[in-house]
Tab-separated table of C-alpha atoms in Angstrom:
chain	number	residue	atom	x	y	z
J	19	UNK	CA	173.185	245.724	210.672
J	20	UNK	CA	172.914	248.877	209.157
J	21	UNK	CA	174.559	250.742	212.736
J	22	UNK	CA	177.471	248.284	212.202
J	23	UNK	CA	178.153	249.408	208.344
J	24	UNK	CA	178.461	252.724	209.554
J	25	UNK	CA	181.211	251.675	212.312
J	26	UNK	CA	183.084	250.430	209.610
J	27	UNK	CA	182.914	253.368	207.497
J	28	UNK	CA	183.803	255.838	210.281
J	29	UNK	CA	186.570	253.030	211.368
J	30	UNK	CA	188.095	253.446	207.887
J	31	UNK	CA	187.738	257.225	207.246
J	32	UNK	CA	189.930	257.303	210.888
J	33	UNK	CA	192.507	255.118	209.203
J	34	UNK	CA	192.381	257.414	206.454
J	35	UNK	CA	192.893	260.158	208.715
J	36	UNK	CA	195.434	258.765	211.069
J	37	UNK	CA	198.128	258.458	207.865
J	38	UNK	CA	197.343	261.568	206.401
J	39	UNK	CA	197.922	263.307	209.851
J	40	UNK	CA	200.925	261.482	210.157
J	41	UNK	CA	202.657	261.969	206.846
J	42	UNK	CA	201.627	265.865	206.583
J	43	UNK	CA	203.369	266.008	210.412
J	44	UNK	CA	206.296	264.280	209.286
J	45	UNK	CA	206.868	266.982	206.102
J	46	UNK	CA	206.162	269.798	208.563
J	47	UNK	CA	207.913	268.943	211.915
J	48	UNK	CA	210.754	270.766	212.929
J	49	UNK	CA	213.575	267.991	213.223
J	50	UNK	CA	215.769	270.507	215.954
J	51	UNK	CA	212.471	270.583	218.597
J	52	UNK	CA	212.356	267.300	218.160
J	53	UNK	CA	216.139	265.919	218.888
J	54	UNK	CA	215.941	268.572	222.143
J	55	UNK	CA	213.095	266.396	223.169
J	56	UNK	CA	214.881	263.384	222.839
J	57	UNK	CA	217.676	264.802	224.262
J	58	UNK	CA	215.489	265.667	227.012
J	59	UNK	CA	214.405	262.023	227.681
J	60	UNK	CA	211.159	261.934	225.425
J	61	UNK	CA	210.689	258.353	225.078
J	62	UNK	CA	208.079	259.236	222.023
J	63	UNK	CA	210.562	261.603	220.366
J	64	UNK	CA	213.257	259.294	220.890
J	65	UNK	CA	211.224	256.964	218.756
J	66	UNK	CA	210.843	259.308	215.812
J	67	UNK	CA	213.896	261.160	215.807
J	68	UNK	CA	215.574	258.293	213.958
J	69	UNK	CA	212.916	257.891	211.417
J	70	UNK	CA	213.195	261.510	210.441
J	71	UNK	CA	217.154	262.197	210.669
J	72	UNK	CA	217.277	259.627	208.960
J	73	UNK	CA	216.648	260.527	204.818
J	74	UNK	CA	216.176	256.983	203.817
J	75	UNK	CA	213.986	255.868	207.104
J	76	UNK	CA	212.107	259.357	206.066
J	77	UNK	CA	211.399	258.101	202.616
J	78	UNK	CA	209.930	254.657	204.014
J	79	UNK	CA	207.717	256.737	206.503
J	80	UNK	CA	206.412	258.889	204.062
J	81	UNK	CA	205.450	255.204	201.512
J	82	UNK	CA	204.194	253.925	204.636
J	83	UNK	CA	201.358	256.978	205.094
J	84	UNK	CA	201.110	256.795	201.191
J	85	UNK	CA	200.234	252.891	201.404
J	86	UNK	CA	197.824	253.599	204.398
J	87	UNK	CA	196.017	256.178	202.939
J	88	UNK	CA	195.686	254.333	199.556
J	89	UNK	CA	194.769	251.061	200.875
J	90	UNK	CA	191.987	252.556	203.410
J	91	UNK	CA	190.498	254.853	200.836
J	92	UNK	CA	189.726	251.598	198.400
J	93	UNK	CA	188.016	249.795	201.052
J	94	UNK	CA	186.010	252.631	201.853
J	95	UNK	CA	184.959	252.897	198.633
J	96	UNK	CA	184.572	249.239	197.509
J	97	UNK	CA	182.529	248.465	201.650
J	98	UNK	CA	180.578	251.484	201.057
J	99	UNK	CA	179.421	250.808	197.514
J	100	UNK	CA	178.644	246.845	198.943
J	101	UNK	CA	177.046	247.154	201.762
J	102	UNK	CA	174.932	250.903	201.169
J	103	UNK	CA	175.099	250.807	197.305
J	104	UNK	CA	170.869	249.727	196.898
J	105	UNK	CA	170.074	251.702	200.360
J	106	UNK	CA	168.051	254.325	198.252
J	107	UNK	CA	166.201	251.913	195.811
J	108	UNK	CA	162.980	251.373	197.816
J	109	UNK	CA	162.731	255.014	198.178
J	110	UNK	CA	163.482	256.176	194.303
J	111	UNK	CA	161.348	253.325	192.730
J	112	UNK	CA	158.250	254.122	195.378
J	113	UNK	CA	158.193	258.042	193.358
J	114	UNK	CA	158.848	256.508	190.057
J	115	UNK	CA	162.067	255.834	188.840
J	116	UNK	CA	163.058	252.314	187.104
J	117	UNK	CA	164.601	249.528	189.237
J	118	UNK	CA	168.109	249.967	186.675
J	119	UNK	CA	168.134	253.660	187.149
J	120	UNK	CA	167.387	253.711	190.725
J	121	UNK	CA	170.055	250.972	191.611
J	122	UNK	CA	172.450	253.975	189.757
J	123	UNK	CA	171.273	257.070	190.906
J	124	UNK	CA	171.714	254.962	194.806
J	125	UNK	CA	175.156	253.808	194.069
J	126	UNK	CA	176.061	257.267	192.833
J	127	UNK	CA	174.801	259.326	196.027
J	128	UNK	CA	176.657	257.094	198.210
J	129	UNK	CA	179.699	257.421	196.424
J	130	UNK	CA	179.351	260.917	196.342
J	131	UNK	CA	178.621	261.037	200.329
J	132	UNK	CA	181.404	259.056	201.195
J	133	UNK	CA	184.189	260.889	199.243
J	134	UNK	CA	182.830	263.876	200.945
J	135	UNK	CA	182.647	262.480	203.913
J	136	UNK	CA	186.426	260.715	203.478
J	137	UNK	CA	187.727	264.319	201.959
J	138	UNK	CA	186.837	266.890	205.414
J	139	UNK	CA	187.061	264.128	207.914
J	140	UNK	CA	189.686	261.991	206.675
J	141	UNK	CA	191.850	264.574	204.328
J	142	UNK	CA	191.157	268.016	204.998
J	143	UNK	CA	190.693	267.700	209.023
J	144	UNK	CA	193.536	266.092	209.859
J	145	UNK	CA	196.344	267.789	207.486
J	146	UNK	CA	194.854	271.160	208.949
J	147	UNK	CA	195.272	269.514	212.825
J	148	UNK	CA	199.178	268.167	211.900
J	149	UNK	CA	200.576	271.567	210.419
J	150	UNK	CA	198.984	273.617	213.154
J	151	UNK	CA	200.566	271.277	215.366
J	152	UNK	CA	203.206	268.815	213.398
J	153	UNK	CA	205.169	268.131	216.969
J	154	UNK	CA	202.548	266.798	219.101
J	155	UNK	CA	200.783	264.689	215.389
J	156	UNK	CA	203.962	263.327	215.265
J	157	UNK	CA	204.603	262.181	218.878
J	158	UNK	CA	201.350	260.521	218.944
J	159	UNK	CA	200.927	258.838	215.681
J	160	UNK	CA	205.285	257.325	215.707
J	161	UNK	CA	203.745	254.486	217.298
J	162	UNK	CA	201.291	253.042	215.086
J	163	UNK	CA	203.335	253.959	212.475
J	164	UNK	CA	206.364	252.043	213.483
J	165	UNK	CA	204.015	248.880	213.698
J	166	UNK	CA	203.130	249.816	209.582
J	167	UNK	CA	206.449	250.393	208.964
J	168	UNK	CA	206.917	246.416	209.633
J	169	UNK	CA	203.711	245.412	208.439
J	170	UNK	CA	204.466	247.430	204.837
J	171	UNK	CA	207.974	246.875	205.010
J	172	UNK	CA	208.384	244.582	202.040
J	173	UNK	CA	205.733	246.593	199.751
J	174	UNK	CA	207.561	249.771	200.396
J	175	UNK	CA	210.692	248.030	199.266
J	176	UNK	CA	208.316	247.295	196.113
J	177	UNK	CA	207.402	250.506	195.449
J	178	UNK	CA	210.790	252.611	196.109
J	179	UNK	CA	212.571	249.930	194.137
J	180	UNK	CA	209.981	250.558	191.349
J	181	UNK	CA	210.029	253.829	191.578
J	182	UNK	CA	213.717	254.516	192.168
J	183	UNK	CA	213.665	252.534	188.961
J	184	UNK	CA	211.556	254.212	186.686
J	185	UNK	CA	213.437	257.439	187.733
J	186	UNK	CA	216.967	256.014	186.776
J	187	UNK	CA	215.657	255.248	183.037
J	188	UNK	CA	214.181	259.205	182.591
J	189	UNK	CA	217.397	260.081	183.848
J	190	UNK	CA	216.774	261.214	187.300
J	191	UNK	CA	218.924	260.692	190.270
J	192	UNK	CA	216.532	259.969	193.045
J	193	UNK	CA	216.818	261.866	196.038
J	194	UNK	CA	215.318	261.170	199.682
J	195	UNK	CA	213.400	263.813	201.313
J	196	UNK	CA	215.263	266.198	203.040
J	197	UNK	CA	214.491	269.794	204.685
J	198	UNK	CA	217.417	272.209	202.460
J	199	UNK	CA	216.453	275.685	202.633
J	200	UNK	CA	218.138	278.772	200.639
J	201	UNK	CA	219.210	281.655	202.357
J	202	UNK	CA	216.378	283.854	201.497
J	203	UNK	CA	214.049	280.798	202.191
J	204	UNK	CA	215.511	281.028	205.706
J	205	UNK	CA	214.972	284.876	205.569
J	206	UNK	CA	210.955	283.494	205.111
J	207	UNK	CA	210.880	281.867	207.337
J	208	UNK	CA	212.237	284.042	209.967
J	209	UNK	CA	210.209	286.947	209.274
J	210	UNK	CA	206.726	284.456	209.404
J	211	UNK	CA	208.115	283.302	213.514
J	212	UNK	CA	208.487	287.340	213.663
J	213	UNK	CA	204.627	287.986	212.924
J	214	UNK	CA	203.672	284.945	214.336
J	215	UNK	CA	205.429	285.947	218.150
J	216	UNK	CA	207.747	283.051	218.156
J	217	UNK	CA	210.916	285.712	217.455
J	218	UNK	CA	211.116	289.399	219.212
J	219	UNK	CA	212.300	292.089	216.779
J	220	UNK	CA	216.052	292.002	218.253
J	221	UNK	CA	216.299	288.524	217.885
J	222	UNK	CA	215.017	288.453	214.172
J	223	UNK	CA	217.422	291.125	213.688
J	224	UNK	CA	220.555	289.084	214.986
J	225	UNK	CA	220.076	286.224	212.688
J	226	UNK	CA	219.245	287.802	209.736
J	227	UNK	CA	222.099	289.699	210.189
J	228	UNK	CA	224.358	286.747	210.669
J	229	UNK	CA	222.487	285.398	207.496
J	230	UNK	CA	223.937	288.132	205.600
J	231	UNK	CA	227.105	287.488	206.341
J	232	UNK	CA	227.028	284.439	203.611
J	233	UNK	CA	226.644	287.652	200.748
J	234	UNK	CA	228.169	291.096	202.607
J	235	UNK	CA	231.294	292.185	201.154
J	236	UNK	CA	233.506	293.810	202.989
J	237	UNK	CA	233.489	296.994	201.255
J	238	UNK	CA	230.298	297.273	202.508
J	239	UNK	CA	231.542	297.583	206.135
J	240	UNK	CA	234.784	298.760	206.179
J	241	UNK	CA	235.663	302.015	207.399
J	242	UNK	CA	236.962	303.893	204.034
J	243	UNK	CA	240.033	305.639	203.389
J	244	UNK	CA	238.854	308.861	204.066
J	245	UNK	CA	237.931	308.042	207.597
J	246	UNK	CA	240.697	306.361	208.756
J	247	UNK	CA	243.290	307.658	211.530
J	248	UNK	CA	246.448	307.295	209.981
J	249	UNK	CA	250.396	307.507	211.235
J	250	UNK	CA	253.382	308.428	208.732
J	251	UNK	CA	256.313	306.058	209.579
J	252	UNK	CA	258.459	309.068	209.607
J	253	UNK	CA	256.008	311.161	212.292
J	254	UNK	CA	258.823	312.229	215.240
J	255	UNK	CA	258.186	310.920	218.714
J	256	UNK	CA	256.606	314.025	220.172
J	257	UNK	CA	254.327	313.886	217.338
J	258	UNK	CA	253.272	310.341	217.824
J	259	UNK	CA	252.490	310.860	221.356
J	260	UNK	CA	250.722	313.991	220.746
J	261	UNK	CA	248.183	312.025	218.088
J	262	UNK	CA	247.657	309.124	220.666
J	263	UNK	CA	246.854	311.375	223.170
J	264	UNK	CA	243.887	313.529	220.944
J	265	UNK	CA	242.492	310.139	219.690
J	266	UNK	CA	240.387	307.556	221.798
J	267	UNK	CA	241.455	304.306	219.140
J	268	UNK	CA	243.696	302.021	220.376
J	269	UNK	CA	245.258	300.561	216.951
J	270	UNK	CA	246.497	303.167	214.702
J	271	UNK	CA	247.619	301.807	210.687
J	272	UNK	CA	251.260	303.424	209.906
J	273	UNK	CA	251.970	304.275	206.484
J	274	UNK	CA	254.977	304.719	204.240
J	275	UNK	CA	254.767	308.193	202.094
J	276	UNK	CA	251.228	307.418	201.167
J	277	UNK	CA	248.211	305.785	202.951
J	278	UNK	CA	248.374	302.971	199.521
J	279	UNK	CA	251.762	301.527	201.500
J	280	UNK	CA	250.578	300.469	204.520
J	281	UNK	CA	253.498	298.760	206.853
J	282	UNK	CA	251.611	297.897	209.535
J	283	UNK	CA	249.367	299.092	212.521
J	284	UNK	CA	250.486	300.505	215.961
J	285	UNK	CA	249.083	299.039	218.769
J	286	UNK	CA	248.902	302.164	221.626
J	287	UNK	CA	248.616	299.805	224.448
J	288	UNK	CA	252.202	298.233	223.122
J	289	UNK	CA	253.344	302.337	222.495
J	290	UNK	CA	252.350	303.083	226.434
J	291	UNK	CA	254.155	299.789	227.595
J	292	UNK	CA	257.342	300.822	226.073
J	293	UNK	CA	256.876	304.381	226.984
J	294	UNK	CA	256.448	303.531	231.014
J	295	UNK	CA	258.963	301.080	231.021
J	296	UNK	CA	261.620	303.582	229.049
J	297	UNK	CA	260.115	306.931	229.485
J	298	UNK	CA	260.843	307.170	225.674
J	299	UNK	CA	259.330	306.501	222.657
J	300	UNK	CA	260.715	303.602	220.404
J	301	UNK	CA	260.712	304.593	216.299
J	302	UNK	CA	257.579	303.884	215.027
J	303	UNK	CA	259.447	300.852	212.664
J	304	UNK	CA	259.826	299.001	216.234
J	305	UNK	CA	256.224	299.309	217.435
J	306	UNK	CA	254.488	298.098	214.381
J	307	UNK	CA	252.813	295.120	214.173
J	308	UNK	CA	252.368	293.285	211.057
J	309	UNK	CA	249.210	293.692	209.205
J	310	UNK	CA	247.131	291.572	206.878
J	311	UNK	CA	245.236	292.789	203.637
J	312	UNK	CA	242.139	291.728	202.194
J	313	UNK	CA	240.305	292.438	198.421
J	314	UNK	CA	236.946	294.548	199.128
J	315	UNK	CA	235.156	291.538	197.297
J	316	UNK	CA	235.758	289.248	200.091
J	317	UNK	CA	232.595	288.251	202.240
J	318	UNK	CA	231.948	288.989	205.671
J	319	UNK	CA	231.667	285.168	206.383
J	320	UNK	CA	235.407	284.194	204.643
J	321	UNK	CA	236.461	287.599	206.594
J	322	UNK	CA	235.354	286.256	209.968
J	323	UNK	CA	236.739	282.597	209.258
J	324	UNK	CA	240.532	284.623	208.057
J	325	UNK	CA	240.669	286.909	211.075
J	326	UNK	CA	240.106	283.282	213.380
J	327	UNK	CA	242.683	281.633	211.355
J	328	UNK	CA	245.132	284.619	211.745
J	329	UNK	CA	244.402	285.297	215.599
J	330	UNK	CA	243.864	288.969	213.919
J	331	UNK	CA	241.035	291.893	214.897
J	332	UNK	CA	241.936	294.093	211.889
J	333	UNK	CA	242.573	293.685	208.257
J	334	UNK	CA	243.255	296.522	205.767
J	335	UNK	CA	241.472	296.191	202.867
J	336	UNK	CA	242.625	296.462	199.188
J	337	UNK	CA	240.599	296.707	195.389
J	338	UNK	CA	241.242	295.176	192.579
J	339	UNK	CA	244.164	297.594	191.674
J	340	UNK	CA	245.972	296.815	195.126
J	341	UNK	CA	244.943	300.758	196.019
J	342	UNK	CA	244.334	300.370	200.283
J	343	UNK	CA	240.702	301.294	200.004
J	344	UNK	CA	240.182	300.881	203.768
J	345	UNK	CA	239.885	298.737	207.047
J	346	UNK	CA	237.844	296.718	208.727
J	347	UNK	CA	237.858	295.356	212.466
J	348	UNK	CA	236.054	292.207	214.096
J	349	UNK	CA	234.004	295.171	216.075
J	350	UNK	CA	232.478	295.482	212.516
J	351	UNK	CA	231.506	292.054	211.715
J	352	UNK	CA	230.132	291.568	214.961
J	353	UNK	CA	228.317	294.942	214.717
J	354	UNK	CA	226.219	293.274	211.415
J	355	UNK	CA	224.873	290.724	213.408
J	356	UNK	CA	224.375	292.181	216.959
J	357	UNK	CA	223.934	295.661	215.470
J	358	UNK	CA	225.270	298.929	214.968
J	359	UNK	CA	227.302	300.114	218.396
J	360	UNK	CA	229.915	302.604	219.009
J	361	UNK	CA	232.879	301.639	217.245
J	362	UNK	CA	236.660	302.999	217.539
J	363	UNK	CA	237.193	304.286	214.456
J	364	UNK	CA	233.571	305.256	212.823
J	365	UNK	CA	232.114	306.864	216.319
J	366	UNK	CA	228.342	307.476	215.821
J	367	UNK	CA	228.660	309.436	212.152
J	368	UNK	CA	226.656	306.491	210.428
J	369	UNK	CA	223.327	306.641	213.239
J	370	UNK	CA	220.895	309.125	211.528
J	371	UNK	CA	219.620	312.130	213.761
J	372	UNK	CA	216.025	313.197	213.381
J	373	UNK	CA	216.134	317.053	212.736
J	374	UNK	CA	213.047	319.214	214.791
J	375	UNK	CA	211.549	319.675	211.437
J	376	UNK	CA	210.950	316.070	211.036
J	377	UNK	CA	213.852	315.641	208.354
J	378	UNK	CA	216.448	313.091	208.917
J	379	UNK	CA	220.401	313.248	208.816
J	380	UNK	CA	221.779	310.494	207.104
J	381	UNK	CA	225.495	309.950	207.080
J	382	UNK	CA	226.965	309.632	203.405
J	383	UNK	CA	228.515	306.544	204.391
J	384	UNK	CA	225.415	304.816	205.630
J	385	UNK	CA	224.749	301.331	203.844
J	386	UNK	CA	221.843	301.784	201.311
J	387	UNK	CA	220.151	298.586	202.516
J	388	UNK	CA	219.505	299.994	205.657
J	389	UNK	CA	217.563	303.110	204.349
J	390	UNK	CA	214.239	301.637	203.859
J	391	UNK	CA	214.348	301.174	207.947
J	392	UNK	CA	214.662	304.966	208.584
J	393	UNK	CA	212.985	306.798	205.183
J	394	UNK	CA	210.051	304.005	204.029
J	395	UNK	CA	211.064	303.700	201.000
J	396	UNK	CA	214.085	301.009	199.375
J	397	UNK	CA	216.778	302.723	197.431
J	398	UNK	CA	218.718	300.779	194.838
J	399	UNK	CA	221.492	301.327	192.968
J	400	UNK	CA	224.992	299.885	192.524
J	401	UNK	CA	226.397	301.837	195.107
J	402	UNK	CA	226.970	300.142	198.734
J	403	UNK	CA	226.599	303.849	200.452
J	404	UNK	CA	223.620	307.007	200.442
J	405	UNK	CA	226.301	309.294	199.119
J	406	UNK	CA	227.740	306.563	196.370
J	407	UNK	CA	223.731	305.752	195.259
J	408	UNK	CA	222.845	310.188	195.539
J	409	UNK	CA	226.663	310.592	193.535
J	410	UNK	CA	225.518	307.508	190.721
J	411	UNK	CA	221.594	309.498	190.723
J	412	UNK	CA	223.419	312.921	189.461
J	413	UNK	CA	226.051	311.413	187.281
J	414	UNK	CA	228.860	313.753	189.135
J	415	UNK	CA	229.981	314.977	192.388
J	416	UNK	CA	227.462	317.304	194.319
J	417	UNK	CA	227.989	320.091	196.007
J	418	UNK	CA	226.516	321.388	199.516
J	419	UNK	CA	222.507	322.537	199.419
J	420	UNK	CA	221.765	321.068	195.928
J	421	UNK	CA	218.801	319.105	196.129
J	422	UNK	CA	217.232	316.097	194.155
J	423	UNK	CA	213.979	314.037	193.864
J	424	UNK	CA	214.707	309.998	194.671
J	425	UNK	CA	211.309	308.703	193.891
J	426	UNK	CA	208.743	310.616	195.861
J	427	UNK	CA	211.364	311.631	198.329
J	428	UNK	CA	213.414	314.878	198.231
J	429	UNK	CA	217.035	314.641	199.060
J	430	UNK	CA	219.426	317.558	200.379
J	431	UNK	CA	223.067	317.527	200.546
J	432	UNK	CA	224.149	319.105	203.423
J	433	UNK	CA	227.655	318.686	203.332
J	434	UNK	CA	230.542	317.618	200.787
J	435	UNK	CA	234.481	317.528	201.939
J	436	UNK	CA	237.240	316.842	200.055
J	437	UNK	CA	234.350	315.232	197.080
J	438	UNK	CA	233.179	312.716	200.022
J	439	UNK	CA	229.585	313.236	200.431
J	440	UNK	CA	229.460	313.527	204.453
J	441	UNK	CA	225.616	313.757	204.790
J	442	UNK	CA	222.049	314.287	203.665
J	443	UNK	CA	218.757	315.461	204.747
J	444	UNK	CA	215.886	313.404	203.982
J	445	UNK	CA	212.131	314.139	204.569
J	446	UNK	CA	210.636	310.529	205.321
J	447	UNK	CA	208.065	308.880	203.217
J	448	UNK	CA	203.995	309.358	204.724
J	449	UNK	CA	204.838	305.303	205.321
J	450	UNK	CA	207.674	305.595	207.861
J	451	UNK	CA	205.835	309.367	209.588
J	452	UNK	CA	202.933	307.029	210.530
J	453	UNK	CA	204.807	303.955	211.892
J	454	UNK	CA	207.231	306.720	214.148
J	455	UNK	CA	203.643	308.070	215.436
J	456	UNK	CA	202.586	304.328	216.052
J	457	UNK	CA	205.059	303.596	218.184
C-alpha cells in the first residue's frame, strides 16, 4: 500500500513537470527553427507550428499548462496529506509527544516534503531542461498537449473569458502573447548567440549593422563637401577629359558657379561612349544626368528604400538650409552592413593606420561610434565624426600638433586643411593594447 502512494505521488509531480516543461518551452522556442522544421517535413513541428504562430492558439496553450500545473499540484497536495498525513504519529507519540500535536507536526513534515519534492522535480527541473533546450521540450510534449487542449478546452474558454473580462473593466486592452522585440533588444540578443558560438564575429557584425540602418542618418555616411570630386558646368572639354583621366570615380557631380547648385552628375562611362563614337567631347549640359537630393536627417533605411524606388546609386545630400552638404552612394549603405571596403570617392582615408610607436591614425572623418573598436574607450558627443567630437571638446578650430586629454586618452592633431580636421593620433587605452596582444 504504502509503495503504491508513492507511485501516485511521483505520477503527479511528472504531471506537474510535464506542463511546466511545456509552457516554459513554448515562451522560449524560437518560432523561425521551428516553421524550417515543418517546412522540412517534421510531422511534430508541423503539429506545433500552428499553436504558436498562432497568438490566440498561443494564449490557449499557455491556460492549458497553467490548468495542468494547477490542477496536479492540488492533488498532490490534498493525496499526499490523505494518504501520508498520520505516517509519523507512531513514531512522535512513542518519544513523547501528544496524539493532537503529533497528528500536526506529521501532517506538517509531509507537506513540507512534498512541496520540496514538487518544487526541484516538478518546477525547477524541468523549466531548467525546456530553456536549455525549448525546441526538442516542445516537439515532444505538442502531443499530450494537444489532447489537453481538448480536454480543457471549455475551462480555458472560462478563464480567458473571465479574465479578458476583468481586464476590459480596469481598462486594459488584452493582448495575446506574442514575441515583439526592440531594436536594441535584438542587439541583446545578438551579442548573447555571439558569446554563446551560435554567430561568428563577421556575421554579428553584418546584422547589427543592418540593424542600424533603422537609426543612421545619412550625414553620418555621406562623403562631405570637402571630399567630393567636383566638375564646373563651364570646365572646357580638354579640361574635362584631363580630370577623368587623373581620377579613378566613375560618376562625377557637375556644379553651377558653386558646389550649393548642383545640376547633376556625369556619368564617365556615358562621357567615353560619346567620346569613341564622336572623337569629341559633348558640353558637359548634354552628359549630365539628373540627380536627386536628400536632407542629412534622412535614415539609412528610408535612403535605401528611395534609391530602389528611383532606380538611383547616388543622392546628393542637402541640410536644413538647402546648403549641398554632401553625397552619398549605395556603395555606402551597403558598406554599413557588410563593412567598410574601398569606396570610389572616400578611398581608404577613414581605415586607421597603427603608427610603429603604437599610436593610431584616425581619419577626422571617421564615425565616433566606431572608435571604441580601435582606442578602448567610447567617445560621445554630438558630433557624428573624431574631428567634429575633438572640434566640440576645444570649443574652436584646432590647429596642427596641439594636443588634448579625452578622458584618460591623449589626442594629437596631426593635420588641419582648409579648418577640416584631416586626422589624429591617438595612443590606445591599456584595454584595447592587451586585446591587440591577445590576438
Amino acid at each position: 500500500m504504502f509503495s503504491f502512494v508513492w507511485f501516485v505521488i511521483v505520477i503527479l509531480i511528472c504531471i506537474n513537470a510535464f506542463y511546466v516543461a511545456a509552457e516554459f518551452a513554448a515562451v522560449g522556442i524560437r518560432k523561425s527553427r521551428i516553421k524550417q522544421l515543418a517546412d522540412e517535413g517534421g510531422i511534430l513541428a508541423a503539429k506545433l507550428w500552428p499553436l504558436l504562430n498562432d497568438g490566440r492558439m498561443l494564449d490557449r496553450y499557455i491556460a492549458a499548462c497553467q490548468i495542468g500545473i494547477t490542477w496536479s499540484s492540488l492533488v498532490l497536495g490534498a493525496y499526499g496529506q490523505a494518504a501520508l498525513g498520520a505516517s509519523l504519529v507512531p513514531f512522535l507519540t512513542s518519544i513523547g509527544f501528544e496524539f493532537e500535536n503529533s497528528l500536526s507536526i506529521s501532517a506538517l513534515f509531509i507537506l513540507v516534503t512534498l512541496t520540496t519534492f514538487q518544487i526541484i522535480l516538478g518546477e525547477l527541473l524541468p523549466k531548467s531542461l525546456a530553456l536549455h533546450n525549448p525546441v526538442r521540450t516542445g516537439l515532444w510534449t505538442v502531443i499530450p498537449m494537444r489532447w489537453s487542449l481538448t480536454a480543457y478546452s471549455w475551462f480555458i474558454d472560462l478563464l480567458n473569458g473571465s479574465g479578458w473580462l476583468l481586464l476590459k473593466l480596469v481598462g486594459i486592452s488584452p493582448n495575446s502573447h506574442r514575441h515583439i522585440h526592440s531594436p536594441d533588444e535584438i542587439h541583446l540578443i545578438l551579442t548573447k548567440s555571439k558569446e554563446s558560438g551560435a554567430l561568428e564575429q563577421d556575421e554579428l557584425k553584418r546584422l547589427q549593422g543592418a540593424l542600424r540602418l533603422s537609426r543612421r542618418p545619412v550625414r553620418q555616411l555621406m562623403t562631405p563637401r570637402m571630399k567630393m570630386k567636383t566638375l564646373n558646368l563651364s570646365t572646357s572639354q580638354d579640361e574635362v577629359l584631363r580630370e577623368v583621366s587623373r581620377t579613378a570615380f566613375s560618376r562625377l557631380p557637375v556644379y553651377r558657379g558653386t558646389t550649393d547648385k548642383i545640376e547633376g552628375v556625369l556619368y564617365v562611362k556615358d562621357l567615353l561612349k560619346t567620346y569613341l563614337e564622336t572623337q569629341t567631347v559633348s558640353p558637359l549640359q548634354e552628359l549630365i544626368r539628373p540627380v536627386l537630393f536628400v536632407p542629412e536627417t534622412m535614415t539609412a533605411e528610408k535612403l535605401f528604400v528611395f534609391l530602389r524606388e528611383h532606380s538611383a546609386h547616388i543622392v546628393m545630400v542637402v541640410d536644413e538650409f538647402g546648403g549641398v552638404v554632401g553625397l552619398v552612394t549605395l556603395d555606402d549603405l551597403l558598406s554599413e552592413v557588410l563593412g567598410d571596403m574601398p569606396d570610389e570617392f572616400k578611398g581608404w582615408d577613414f581605415i586607421p593606420e597603427r603608427l610603429p610607436d603604437g599610436r593610431l591614425r584616425l581619419s577626422g572623418l571617421m564615425r565616433l561610434d566606431e572608435v571604441e573598436e580601435w582606442v578602448g574607450v567610447a567617445w560621445k558627443g554630438d558630433a557624428d565624426t573624431v574631428g567634429g567630437y575633438v572640434m566640440e571638446v576645444l570649443g574652436r578650430i584646432p590647429e596642427s600638433g596641439e594636443r588634448l586629454s579625452i578622458g584618460a586618452t591623449v589626442v594629437e592633431v596631426e593635420s588641419v586643411k582648409q579648418n577640416l580636421l584631416a586626422s589624429v593620433l591617438v595612443m590606445p587605452s591599456a584595454r584595447e593594447n592587451r586585446a591587440k596582444k591577445d590576438e
